[in-house]
Coordinates of C-alpha atoms in Angstrom, one line a residue:
X1 CA 145.5 -66.7 7.0
X2 CA 148.8 -67.5 7.4
X3 CA 151.7 -69.9 9.3
X4 CA 154.1 -68.2 10.7
X5 CA 154.6 -65.7 8.2
X6 CA 157.5 -63.6 9.0
X7 CA 159.7 -67.0 10.1
X8 CA 163.5 -67.1 8.9
X9 CA 162.9 -63.0 8.7
X10 CA 165.6 -60.2 9.6
X11 CA 163.2 -57.3 12.3
X12 CA 162.7 -54.6 9.3
X13 CA 161.2 -57.8 7.0
X14 CA 159.1 -59.2 10.4
X15 CA 157.8 -55.6 10.4
X16 CA 156.7 -55.1 6.9
X17 CA 154.9 -58.3 7.6
X18 CA 153.0 -57.3 10.6
X19 CA 152.3 -54.1 9.1
X20 CA 151.0 -54.4 6.0
X21 CA 148.6 -56.7 7.5
X22 CA 147.3 -54.4 10.7
X23 CA 146.6 -51.8 7.0
X24 CA 144.6 -55.1 5.4
X25 CA 142.5 -55.9 8.5
X26 CA 141.9 -52.0 9.1
X27 CA 141.9 -50.0 6.0
X28 CA 140.3 -52.4 4.2
X29 CA 138.5 -54.5 7.5
X30 CA 139.7 -57.5 6.0
X31 CA 139.9 -60.4 8.5
X32 CA 143.8 -61.7 9.2
X33 CA 144.5 -64.8 10.5
X34 CA 148.1 -65.1 12.2
X35 CA 149.6 -68.9 14.1
X36 CA 152.7 -67.2 15.2
X37 CA 155.5 -68.4 18.8
X38 CA 155.7 -64.1 18.3
X39 CA 154.0 -62.7 20.9
X40 CA 155.2 -59.8 20.4
X41 CA 152.9 -60.1 17.5
X42 CA 150.1 -61.9 19.3
X43 CA 149.6 -58.8 21.3
X44 CA 148.5 -56.4 18.4
X45 CA 145.4 -58.6 17.5
X46 CA 141.8 -58.1 18.6
X47 CA 141.6 -61.7 19.6
X48 CA 144.3 -64.5 20.8
X49 CA 143.2 -67.9 20.9
X50 CA 145.7 -70.4 22.6
X51 CA 146.3 -74.1 21.8
X52 CA 148.2 -76.6 23.1
X53 CA 148.1 -79.9 21.2
X54 CA 145.6 -79.5 19.2
X55 CA 143.1 -77.9 22.0
X56 CA 141.9 -74.7 23.5
X57 CA 143.5 -73.5 26.6
X58 CA 142.6 -70.3 26.8
X59 CA 141.2 -66.6 24.3
X60 CA 140.4 -64.0 25.2
X61 CA 141.8 -60.5 23.6
X62 CA 145.7 -60.1 24.5
X63 CA 145.5 -58.3 27.7
X64 CA 143.1 -61.0 29.3
X65 CA 145.1 -63.9 27.7
X66 CA 148.5 -62.6 28.9
X67 CA 147.0 -61.5 32.6
X68 CA 146.9 -66.1 32.3
X69 CA 150.6 -66.2 32.7
X70 CA 151.1 -69.4 35.0
X71 CA 149.1 -71.1 33.1
X72 CA 150.9 -70.0 29.3
X73 CA 154.1 -71.6 31.2
X74 CA 152.4 -74.0 32.2
X75 CA 152.0 -75.9 28.8
X76 CA 155.4 -74.5 27.9
X77 CA 153.9 -71.4 25.6
X78 CA 155.8 -68.1 26.4
X79 CA 154.1 -64.4 26.7
X80 CA 155.3 -60.6 25.9
X81 CA 158.4 -59.9 27.3
X82 CA 156.8 -56.6 29.4
X83 CA 154.9 -59.1 30.5
X84 CA 157.2 -61.6 32.0
X85 CA 159.8 -59.3 33.0
X86 CA 156.6 -57.5 35.6
X87 CA 155.0 -61.3 36.5
X88 CA 158.8 -62.0 37.6
X89 CA 158.8 -58.2 39.9
X90 CA 155.8 -59.6 41.0
X91 CA 157.0 -62.2 42.7
X92 CA 159.4 -59.7 44.6
X93 CA 156.9 -58.2 45.5
X94 CA 156.7 -55.8 43.2
X95 CA 153.1 -54.1 43.0
X96 CA 151.5 -54.0 39.9
X97 CA 147.5 -54.7 38.7
X98 CA 147.9 -55.3 35.1
X99 CA 149.6 -57.1 33.1
X100 CA 151.8 -54.5 30.4
X101 CA 151.6 -56.1 26.6
X102 CA 153.7 -53.6 25.3
X103 CA 157.4 -52.5 25.7
X104 CA 155.6 -48.8 25.8
X105 CA 153.8 -49.7 29.1
X106 CA 155.9 -51.6 30.6
X107 CA 158.3 -48.4 31.1
X108 CA 154.9 -46.2 31.5
X109 CA 154.5 -48.9 34.5
X110 CA 157.7 -48.7 35.8
X111 CA 157.6 -45.1 35.5
X112 CA 154.7 -44.9 38.0
X113 CA 156.2 -46.8 40.2
X114 CA 159.2 -44.9 40.7
X115 CA 156.9 -41.8 41.6

C-alpha cells in the first residue's frame, strides 16, 4: 500500500516509481494499492475506487470510472486530461462514443474523426 508515492517527484522519478509498481504487479503478481491524485497514474490500474470524505463514490475499471466525468466533477475531482478534452468537445457537439484514458487514445480518436 502506497499513499502518494510520486508526490514531489519530477516526471522521471514519477515514471520510475510507477514502472516499478507495474512490474511488481504484473511480473511478481503482487497486489498494489496506490492512493493518488494523479489521474494519469490511476488509469494504469486494473480497478479504481473513487472516494470523497471517506465514502466510495464509484468504482470499477478506469474506463468505467472515468466515463463518469460529471459525477467526478460534481465532487471537485479531476479526470485524465484526454478525458477532459473529449468531454469538453462533446459539449461543443463532437461525437464520441467513449472517453479516452490516454493521450495516445485521444490522438487516435481525434485522428479518426478527421477522416
